[in-house]
mmCIF file of C-alpha atoms in Angstrom:
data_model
loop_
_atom_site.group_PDB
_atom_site.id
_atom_site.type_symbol
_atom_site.label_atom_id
_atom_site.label_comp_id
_atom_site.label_asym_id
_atom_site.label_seq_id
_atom_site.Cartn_x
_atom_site.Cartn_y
_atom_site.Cartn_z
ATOM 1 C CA UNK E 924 22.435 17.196 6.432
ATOM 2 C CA UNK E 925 24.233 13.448 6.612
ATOM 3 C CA UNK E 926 25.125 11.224 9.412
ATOM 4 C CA UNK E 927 26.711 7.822 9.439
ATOM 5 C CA UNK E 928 26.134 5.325 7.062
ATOM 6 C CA UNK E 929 24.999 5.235 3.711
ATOM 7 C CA UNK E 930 22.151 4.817 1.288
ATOM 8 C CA UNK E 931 21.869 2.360 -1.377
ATOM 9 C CA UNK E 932 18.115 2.275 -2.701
ATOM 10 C CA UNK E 933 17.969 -0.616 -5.180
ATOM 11 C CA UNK E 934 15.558 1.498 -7.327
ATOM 12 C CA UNK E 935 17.190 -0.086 -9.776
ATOM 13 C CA UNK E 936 15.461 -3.367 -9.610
ATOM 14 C CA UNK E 937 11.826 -2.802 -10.713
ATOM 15 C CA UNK E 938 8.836 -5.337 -10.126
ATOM 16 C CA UNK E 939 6.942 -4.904 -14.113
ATOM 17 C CA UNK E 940 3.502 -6.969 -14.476
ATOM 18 C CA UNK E 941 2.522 -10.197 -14.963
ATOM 19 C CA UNK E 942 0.071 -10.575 -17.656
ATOM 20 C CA UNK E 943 -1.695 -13.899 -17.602
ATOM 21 C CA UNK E 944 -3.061 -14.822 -20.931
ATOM 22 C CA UNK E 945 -4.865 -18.597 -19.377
ATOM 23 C CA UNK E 946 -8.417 -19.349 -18.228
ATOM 24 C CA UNK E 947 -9.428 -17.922 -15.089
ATOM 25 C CA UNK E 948 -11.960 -20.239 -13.853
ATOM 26 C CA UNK E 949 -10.841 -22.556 -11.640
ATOM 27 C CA UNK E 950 -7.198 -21.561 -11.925
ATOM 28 C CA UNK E 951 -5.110 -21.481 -8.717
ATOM 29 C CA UNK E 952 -4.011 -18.159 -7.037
ATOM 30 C CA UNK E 953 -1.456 -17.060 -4.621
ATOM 31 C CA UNK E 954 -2.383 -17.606 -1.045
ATOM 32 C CA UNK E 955 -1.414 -13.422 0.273
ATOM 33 C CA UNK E 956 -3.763 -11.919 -2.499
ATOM 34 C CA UNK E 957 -4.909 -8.257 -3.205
ATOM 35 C CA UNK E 958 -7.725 -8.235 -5.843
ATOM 36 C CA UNK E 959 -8.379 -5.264 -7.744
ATOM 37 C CA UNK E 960 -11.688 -5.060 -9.252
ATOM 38 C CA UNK E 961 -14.241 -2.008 -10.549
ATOM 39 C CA UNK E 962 -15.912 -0.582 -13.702
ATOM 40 C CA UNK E 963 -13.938 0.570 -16.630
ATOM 41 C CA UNK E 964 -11.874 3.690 -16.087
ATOM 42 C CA UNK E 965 -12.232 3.692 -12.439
ATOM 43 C CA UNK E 966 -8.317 3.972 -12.262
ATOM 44 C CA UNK E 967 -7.361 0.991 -11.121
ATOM 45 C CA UNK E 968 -4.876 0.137 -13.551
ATOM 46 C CA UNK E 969 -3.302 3.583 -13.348
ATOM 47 C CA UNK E 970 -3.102 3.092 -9.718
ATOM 48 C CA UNK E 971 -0.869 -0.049 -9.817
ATOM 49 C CA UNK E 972 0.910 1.206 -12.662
ATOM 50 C CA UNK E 973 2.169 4.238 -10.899
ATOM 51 C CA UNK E 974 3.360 2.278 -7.715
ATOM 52 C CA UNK E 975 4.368 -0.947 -8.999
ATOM 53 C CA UNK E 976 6.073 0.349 -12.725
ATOM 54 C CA UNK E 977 6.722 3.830 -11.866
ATOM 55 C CA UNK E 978 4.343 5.231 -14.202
ATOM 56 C CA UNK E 979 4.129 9.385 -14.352
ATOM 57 C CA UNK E 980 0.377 10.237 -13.345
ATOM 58 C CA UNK E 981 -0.337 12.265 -16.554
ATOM 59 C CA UNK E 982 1.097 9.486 -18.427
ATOM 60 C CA UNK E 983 -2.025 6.814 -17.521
ATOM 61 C CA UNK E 984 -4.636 9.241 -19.531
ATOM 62 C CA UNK E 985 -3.682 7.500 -22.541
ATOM 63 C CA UNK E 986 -3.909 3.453 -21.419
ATOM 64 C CA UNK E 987 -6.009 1.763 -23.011
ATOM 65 C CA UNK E 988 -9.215 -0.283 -20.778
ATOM 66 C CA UNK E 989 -7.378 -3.678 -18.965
ATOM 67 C CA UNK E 990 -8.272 -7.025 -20.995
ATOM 68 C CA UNK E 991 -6.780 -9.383 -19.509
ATOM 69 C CA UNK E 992 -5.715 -10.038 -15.995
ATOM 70 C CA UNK E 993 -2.206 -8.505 -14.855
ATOM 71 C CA UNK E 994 -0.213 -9.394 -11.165
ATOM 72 C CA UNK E 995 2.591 -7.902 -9.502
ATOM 73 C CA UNK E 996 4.395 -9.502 -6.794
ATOM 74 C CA UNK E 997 5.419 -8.133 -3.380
ATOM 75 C CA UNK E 998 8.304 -8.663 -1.538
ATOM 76 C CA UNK E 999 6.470 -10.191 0.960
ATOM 77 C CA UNK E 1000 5.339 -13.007 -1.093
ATOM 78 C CA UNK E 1001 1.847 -11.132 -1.371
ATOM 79 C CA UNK E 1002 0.109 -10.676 -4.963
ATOM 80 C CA UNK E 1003 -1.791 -7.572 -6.217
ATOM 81 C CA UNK E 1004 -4.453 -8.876 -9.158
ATOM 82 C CA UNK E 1005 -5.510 -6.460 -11.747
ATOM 83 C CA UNK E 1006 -8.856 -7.905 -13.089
ATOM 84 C CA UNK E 1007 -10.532 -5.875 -16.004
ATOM 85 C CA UNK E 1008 -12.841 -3.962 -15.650
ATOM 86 C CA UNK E 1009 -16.563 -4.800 -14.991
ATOM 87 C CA UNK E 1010 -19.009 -3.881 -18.284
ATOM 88 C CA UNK E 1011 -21.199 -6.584 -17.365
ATOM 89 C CA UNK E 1012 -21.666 -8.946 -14.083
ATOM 90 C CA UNK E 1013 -22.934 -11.429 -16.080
ATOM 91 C CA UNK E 1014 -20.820 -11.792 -18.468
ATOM 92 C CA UNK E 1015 -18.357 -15.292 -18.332
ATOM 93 C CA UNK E 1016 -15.436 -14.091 -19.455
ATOM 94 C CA UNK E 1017 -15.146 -11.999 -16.098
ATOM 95 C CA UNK E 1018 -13.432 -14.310 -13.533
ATOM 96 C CA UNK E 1019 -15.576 -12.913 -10.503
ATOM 97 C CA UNK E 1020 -18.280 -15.424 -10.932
ATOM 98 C CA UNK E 1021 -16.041 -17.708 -9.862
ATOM 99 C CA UNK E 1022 -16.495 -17.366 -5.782
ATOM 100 C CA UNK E 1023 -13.640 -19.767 -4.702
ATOM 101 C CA UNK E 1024 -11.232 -16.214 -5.525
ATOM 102 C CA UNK E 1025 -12.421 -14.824 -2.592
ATOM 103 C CA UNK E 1026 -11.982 -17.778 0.069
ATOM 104 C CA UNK E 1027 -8.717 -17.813 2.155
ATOM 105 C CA UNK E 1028 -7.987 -15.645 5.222
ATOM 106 C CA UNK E 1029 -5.030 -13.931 3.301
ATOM 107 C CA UNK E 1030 -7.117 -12.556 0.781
ATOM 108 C CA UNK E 1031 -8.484 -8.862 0.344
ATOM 109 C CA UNK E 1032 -10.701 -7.012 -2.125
ATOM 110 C CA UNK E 1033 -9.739 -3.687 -3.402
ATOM 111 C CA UNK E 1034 -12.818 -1.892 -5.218
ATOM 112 C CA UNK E 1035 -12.506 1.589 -7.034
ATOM 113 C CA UNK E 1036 -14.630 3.424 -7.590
ATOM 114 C CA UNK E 1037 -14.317 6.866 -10.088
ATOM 115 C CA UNK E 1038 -15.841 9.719 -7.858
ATOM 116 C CA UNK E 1039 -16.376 11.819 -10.625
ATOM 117 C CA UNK E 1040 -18.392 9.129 -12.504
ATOM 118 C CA UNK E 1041 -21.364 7.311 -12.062
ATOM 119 C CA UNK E 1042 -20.882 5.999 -8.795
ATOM 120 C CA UNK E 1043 -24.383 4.436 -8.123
ATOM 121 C CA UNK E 1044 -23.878 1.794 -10.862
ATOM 122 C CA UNK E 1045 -20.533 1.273 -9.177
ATOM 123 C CA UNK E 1046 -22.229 0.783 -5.861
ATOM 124 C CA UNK E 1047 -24.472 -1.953 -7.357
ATOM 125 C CA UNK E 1048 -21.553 -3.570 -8.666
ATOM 126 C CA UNK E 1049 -19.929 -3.540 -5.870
ATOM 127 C CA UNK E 1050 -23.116 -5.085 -3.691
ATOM 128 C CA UNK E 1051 -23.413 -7.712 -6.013
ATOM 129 C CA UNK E 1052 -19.490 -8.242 -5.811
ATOM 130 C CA UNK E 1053 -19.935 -8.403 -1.702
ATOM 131 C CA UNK E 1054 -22.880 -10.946 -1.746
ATOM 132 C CA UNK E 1055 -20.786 -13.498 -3.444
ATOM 133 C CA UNK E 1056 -17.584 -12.779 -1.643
ATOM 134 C CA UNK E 1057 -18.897 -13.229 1.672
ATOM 135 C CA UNK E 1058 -20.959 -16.082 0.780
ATOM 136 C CA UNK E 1059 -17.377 -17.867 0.617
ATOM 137 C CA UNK E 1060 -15.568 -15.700 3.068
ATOM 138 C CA UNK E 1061 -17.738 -13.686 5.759
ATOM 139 C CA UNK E 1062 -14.504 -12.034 6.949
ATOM 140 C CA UNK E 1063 -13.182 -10.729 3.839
ATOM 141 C CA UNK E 1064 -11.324 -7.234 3.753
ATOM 142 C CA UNK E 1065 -13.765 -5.488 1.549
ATOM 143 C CA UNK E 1066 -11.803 -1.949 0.870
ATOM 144 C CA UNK E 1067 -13.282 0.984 -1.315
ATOM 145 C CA UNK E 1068 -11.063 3.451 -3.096
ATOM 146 C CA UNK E 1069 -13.008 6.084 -3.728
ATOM 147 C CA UNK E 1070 -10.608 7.182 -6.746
ATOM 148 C CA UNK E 1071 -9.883 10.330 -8.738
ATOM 149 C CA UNK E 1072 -10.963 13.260 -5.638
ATOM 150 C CA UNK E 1073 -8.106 15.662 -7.170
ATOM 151 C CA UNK E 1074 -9.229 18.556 -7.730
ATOM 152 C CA UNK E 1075 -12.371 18.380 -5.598
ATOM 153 C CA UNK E 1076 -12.520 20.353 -1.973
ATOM 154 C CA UNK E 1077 -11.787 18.897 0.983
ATOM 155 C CA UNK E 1078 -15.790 19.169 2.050
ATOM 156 C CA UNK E 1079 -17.123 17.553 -0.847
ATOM 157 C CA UNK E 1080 -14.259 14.800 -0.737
ATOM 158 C CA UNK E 1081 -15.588 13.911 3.261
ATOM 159 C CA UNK E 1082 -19.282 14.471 1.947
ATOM 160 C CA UNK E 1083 -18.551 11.948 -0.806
ATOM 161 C CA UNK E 1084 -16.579 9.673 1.501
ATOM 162 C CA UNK E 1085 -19.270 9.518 4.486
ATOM 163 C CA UNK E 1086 -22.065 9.529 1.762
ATOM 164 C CA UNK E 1087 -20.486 6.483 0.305
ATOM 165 C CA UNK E 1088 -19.709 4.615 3.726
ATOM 166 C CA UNK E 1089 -22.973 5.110 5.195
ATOM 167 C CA UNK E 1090 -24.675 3.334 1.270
ATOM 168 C CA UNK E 1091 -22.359 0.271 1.513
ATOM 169 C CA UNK E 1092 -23.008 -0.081 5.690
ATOM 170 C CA UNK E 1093 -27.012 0.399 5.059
ATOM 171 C CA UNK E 1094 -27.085 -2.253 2.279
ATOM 172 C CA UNK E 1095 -25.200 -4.814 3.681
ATOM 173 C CA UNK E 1096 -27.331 -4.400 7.066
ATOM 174 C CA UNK E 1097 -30.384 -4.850 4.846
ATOM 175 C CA UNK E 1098 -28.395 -8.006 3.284
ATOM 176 C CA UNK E 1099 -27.277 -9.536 6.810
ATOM 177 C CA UNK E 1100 -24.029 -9.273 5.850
ATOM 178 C CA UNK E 1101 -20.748 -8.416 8.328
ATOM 179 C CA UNK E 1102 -20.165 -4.828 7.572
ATOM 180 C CA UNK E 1103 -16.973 -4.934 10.329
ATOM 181 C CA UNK E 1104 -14.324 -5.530 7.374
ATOM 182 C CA UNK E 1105 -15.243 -2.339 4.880
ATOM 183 C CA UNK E 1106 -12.998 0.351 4.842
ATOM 184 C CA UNK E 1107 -13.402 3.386 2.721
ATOM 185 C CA UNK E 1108 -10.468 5.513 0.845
ATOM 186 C CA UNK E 1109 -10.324 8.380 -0.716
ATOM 187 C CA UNK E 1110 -7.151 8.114 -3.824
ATOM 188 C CA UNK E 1111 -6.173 9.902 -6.810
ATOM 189 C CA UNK E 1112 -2.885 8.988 -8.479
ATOM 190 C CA UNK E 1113 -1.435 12.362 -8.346
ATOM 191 C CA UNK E 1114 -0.510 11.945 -4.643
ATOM 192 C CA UNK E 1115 0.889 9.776 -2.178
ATOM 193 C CA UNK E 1116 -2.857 8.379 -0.784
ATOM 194 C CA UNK E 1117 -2.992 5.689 -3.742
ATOM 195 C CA UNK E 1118 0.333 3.946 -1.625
ATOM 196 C CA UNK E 1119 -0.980 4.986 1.751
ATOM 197 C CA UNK E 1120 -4.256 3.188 0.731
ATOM 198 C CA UNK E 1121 -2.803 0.136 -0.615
ATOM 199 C CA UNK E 1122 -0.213 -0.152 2.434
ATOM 200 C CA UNK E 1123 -3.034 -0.161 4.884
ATOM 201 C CA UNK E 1124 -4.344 -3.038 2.927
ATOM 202 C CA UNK E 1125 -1.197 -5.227 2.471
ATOM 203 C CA UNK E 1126 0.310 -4.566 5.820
ATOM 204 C CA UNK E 1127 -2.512 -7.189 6.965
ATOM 205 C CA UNK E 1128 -1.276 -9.765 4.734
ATOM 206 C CA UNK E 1129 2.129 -9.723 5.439
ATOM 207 C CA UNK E 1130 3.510 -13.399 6.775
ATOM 208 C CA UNK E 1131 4.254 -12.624 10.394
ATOM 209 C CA UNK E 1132 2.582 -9.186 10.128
ATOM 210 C CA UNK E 1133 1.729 -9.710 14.140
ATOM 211 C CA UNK E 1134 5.691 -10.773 14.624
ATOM 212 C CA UNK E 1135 6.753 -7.723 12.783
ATOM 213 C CA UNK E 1136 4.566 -5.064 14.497
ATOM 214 C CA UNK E 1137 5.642 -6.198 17.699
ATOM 215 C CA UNK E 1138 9.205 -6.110 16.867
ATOM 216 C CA UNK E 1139 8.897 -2.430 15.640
ATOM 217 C CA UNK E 1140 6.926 -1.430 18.970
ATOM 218 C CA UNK E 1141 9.785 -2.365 20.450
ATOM 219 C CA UNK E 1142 12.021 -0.472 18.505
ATOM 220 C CA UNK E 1143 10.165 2.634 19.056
ATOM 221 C CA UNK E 1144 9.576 2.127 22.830
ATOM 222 C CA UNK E 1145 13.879 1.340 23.558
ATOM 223 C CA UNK E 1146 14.662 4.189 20.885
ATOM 224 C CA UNK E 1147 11.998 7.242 21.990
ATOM 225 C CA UNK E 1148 11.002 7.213 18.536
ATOM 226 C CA UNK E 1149 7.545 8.653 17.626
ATOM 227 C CA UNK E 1150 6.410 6.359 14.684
ATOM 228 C CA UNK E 1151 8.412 4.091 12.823
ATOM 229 C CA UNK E 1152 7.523 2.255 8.900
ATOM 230 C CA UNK E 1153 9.045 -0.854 7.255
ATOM 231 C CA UNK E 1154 9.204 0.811 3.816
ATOM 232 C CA UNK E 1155 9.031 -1.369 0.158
ATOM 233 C CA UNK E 1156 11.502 1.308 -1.427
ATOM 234 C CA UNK E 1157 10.638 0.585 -4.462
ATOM 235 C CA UNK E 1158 7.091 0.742 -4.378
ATOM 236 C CA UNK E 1159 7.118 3.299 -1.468
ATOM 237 C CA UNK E 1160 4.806 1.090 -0.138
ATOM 238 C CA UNK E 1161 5.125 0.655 3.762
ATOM 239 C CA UNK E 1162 4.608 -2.881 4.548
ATOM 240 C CA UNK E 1163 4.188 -2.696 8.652
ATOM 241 C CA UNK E 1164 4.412 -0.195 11.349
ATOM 242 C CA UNK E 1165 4.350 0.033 14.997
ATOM 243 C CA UNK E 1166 1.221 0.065 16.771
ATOM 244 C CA UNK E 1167 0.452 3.859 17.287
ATOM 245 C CA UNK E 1168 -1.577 5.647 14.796
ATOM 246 C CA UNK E 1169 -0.563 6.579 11.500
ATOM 247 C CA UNK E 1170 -1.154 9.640 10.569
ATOM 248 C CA UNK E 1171 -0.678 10.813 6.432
ATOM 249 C CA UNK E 1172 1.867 13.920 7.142
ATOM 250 C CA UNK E 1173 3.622 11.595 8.357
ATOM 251 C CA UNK E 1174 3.821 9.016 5.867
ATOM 252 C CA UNK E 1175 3.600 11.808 3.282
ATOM 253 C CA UNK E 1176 7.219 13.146 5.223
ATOM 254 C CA UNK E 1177 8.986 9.982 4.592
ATOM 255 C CA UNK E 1178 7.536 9.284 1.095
ATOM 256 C CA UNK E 1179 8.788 12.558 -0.416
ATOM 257 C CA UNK E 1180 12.284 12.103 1.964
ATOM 258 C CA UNK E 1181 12.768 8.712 0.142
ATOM 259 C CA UNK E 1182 12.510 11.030 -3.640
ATOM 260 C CA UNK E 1183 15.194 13.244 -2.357
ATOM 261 C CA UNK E 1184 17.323 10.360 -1.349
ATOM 262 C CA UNK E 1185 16.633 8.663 -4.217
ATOM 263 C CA UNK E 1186 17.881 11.851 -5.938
ATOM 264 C CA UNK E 1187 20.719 12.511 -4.389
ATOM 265 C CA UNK E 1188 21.911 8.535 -4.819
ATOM 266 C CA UNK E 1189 21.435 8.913 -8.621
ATOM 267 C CA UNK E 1190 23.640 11.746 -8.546
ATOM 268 C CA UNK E 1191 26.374 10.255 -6.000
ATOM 269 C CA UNK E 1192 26.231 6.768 -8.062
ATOM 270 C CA UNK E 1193 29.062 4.836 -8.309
ATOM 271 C CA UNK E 1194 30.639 6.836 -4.563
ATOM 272 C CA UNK E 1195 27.709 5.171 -2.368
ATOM 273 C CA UNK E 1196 28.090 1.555 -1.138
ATOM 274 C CA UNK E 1197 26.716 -0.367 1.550
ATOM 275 C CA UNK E 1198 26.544 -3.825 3.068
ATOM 276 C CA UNK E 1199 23.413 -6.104 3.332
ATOM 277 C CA UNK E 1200 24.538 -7.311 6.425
ATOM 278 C CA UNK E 1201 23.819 -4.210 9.005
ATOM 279 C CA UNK E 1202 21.392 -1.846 9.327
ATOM 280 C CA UNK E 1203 22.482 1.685 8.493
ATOM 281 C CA UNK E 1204 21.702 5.106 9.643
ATOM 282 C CA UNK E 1205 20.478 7.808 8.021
ATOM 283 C CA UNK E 1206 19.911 10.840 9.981
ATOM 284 C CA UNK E 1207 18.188 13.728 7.986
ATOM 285 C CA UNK E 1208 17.857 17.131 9.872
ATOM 286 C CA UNK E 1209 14.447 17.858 7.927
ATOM 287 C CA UNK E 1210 11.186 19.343 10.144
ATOM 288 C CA UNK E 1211 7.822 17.991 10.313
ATOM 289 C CA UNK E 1212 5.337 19.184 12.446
ATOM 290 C CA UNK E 1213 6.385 19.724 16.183
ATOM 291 C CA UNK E 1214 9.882 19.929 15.178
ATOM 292 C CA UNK E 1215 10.142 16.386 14.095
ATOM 293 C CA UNK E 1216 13.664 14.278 12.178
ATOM 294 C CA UNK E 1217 13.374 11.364 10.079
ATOM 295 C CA UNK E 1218 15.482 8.536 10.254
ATOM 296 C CA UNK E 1219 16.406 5.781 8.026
ATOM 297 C CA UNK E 1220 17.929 2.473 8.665
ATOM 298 C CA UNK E 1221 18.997 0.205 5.378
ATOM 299 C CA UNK E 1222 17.844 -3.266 5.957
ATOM 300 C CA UNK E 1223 18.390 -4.397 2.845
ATOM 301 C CA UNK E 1224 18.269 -3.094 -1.175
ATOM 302 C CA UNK E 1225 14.808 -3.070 -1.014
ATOM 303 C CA UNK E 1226 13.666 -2.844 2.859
ATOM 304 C CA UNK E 1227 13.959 0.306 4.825
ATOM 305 C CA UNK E 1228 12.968 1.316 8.163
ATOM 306 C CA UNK E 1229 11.574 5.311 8.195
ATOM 307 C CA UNK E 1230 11.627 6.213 11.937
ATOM 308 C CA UNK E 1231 9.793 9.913 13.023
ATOM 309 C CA UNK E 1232 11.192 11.160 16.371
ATOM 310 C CA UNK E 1233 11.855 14.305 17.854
ATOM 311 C CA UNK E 1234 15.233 16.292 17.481
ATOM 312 C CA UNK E 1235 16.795 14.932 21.033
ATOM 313 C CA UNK E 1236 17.265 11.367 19.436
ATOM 314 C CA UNK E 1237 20.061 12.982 17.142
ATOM 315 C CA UNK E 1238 21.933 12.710 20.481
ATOM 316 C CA UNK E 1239 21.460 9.165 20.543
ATOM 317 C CA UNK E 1240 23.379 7.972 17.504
ATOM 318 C CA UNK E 1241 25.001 4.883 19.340
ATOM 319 C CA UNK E 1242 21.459 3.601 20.712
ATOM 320 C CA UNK E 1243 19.720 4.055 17.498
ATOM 321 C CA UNK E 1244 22.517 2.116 15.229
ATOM 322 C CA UNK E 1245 22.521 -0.545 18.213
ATOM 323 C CA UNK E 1246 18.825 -0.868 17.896
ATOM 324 C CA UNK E 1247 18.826 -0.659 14.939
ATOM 325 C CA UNK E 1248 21.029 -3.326 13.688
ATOM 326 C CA UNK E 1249 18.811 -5.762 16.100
ATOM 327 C CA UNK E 1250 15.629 -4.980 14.678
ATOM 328 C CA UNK E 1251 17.038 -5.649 11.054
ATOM 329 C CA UNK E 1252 18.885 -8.808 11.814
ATOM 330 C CA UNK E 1253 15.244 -9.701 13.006
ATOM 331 C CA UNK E 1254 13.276 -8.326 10.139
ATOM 332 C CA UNK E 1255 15.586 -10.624 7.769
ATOM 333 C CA UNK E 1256 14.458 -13.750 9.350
ATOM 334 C CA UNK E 1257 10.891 -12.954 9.088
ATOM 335 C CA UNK E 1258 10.996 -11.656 5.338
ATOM 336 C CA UNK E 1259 13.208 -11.919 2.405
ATOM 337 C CA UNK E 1260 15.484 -9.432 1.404
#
């Protein structure tokens, strides 16, 4: 089931929260920003709690409504805000009327919405969120996570979805406003589309993200890979990929390889050791569709590279840990490790 190398996944080293107890008005955030905003018990806390602190899904039921404003800190130098939840536009204590949040070009807004809720009076939260923000920023990701679609069919999740889409695009048209930046998720925290979500949204605010995308097309183009992720390991989270499209078997095949690695390094602990100075292989004999293997190159602790190509590459071991150990020692100078 191995090849060479080995696998050391620094799971070890966990990124908790950041609660910040000061005045919000007029305070100073980080540049690379994710803000999470949306009525109480939407399920945005649970969300980051799950990725960021390894929360168990059934385990969230019982937290209690976000007071004060929490962070957690990427790799990358990019900052996920966890703003309480919205009772009350107007009310002061609530750090969205301050507009100046929104400005920068490294800033995104992540909006959740609870599908099984009320989700007009989310909607006209979330209208009155995207008049200010793009009073101060016209280009501003706006990104909807339509939350909490487990246990609902696939036909009413798309009906939902579309039905949701087509709301925000008609009221901003009526508004003026530039509808080109709104994307529209569908989440629930008892699957892997919570990370896939948020990954689409950070990979954009990545320093070099441009740099890093080309350097991975590359990768896949010299190596006949199919698809190829730079993975957060801890957060499963992946932080750039190669130009093609992404697809979610896909990323759902590398998220659950990464928990049986993770296994299976917990139970070799202490035998397993690796340097930080070369990329490593990992070759895993494991089918997706068309007959596909994963691959996984160490780049550091906490960075990975998941590469999806067909069985042939296996034959290529030498070209893939030559490759390999190029695109890391590039991927280091661009991001910390």
């Amino acid at each position: 089931m191995y090849g060479q190398g080995t696998l050391n996944t620094g799971l070890t080293a966990e990124r908790g929260p950041e609660t910040d107890n000061a005045q919000h008005k007029g305070e100073q955030l980080a540049e690379r920003r994710v803000l999470f905003m949306g009525l109480p018990r939407s399920g945005k806390t649970s969300i980051l709690k799950v990725i960021f602190e390894g929360v168990l899904a059934y385990d969230t039921l019982s937290l209690m409504p976000t007071q004060q404003r929490t962070e957690y800190r990427l790799l990358t130098g990019v900052t996920v805000y966890d703003f309480p939840g919205i009772d009350d536009y107007s009310d002061t204590q609530y750090s969205v009327t301050n507009p100046e949040i929104y400005a920068g070009e490294h800033t995104s807004l992540v909006f959740v919405i609870d599908s099984q809720s009320d989700i007009q009076s989310s909607l006209t939260t979330l209208f009155t969120l995207m008049r200010v923000a793009q009073s101060v920023n016209p280009q501003l990701p706006i990104n909807v996570f339509v939350n909490k679609v487990d246990g609902l069919s696939d036909e009413l999740k798309q009906d939902i979805q579309q039905d949701i889409q087509q709301r925000v695009t008609k009221n901003m048209g009526y508004e003026n406003l530039n509808v080109a930046f709104v994307h529209v998720f569908l989440t629930t925290i008892y699957d892997q589309s919570i990370r896939e979500a948020l990954s689409r949204v950070v990979q954009y605010l990545v320093p070099k993200h441009g740099s890093l995308e080309t350097i991975l097309n590359s990768f896949c183009s010299k190596s006949s890979l199919d698809k190829v992720f730079l993975f957060d390991v801890v957060t499963k989270m992946y932080l750039a990929t190669d130009s093609s499209p992404t697809y979610s078997p896909q990323y759902i095949f590398a998220c659950q390889t990464l928990d049986m690695m993770e296994e299976i390094t917990f139970m070799c602990s202490g035998f397993m050791q690796t340097s930080d100075e070369d990329a490593v292989l990992q070759r895993i004999n494991v089918e997706l569709e068309g007959n596909d293997d994963l691959f996984i190159y160490q780049i550091s602790p906490f960075l990975m590279l998941l590469c999806v190509g067909s069985p042939e590459i296996v034959r290529q071991t030498s070209l893939l840990e030559f490759n390999g150990s190029r695109v890391a020692k590039a991927i280091r100078q661009i991001l910390p490790c």
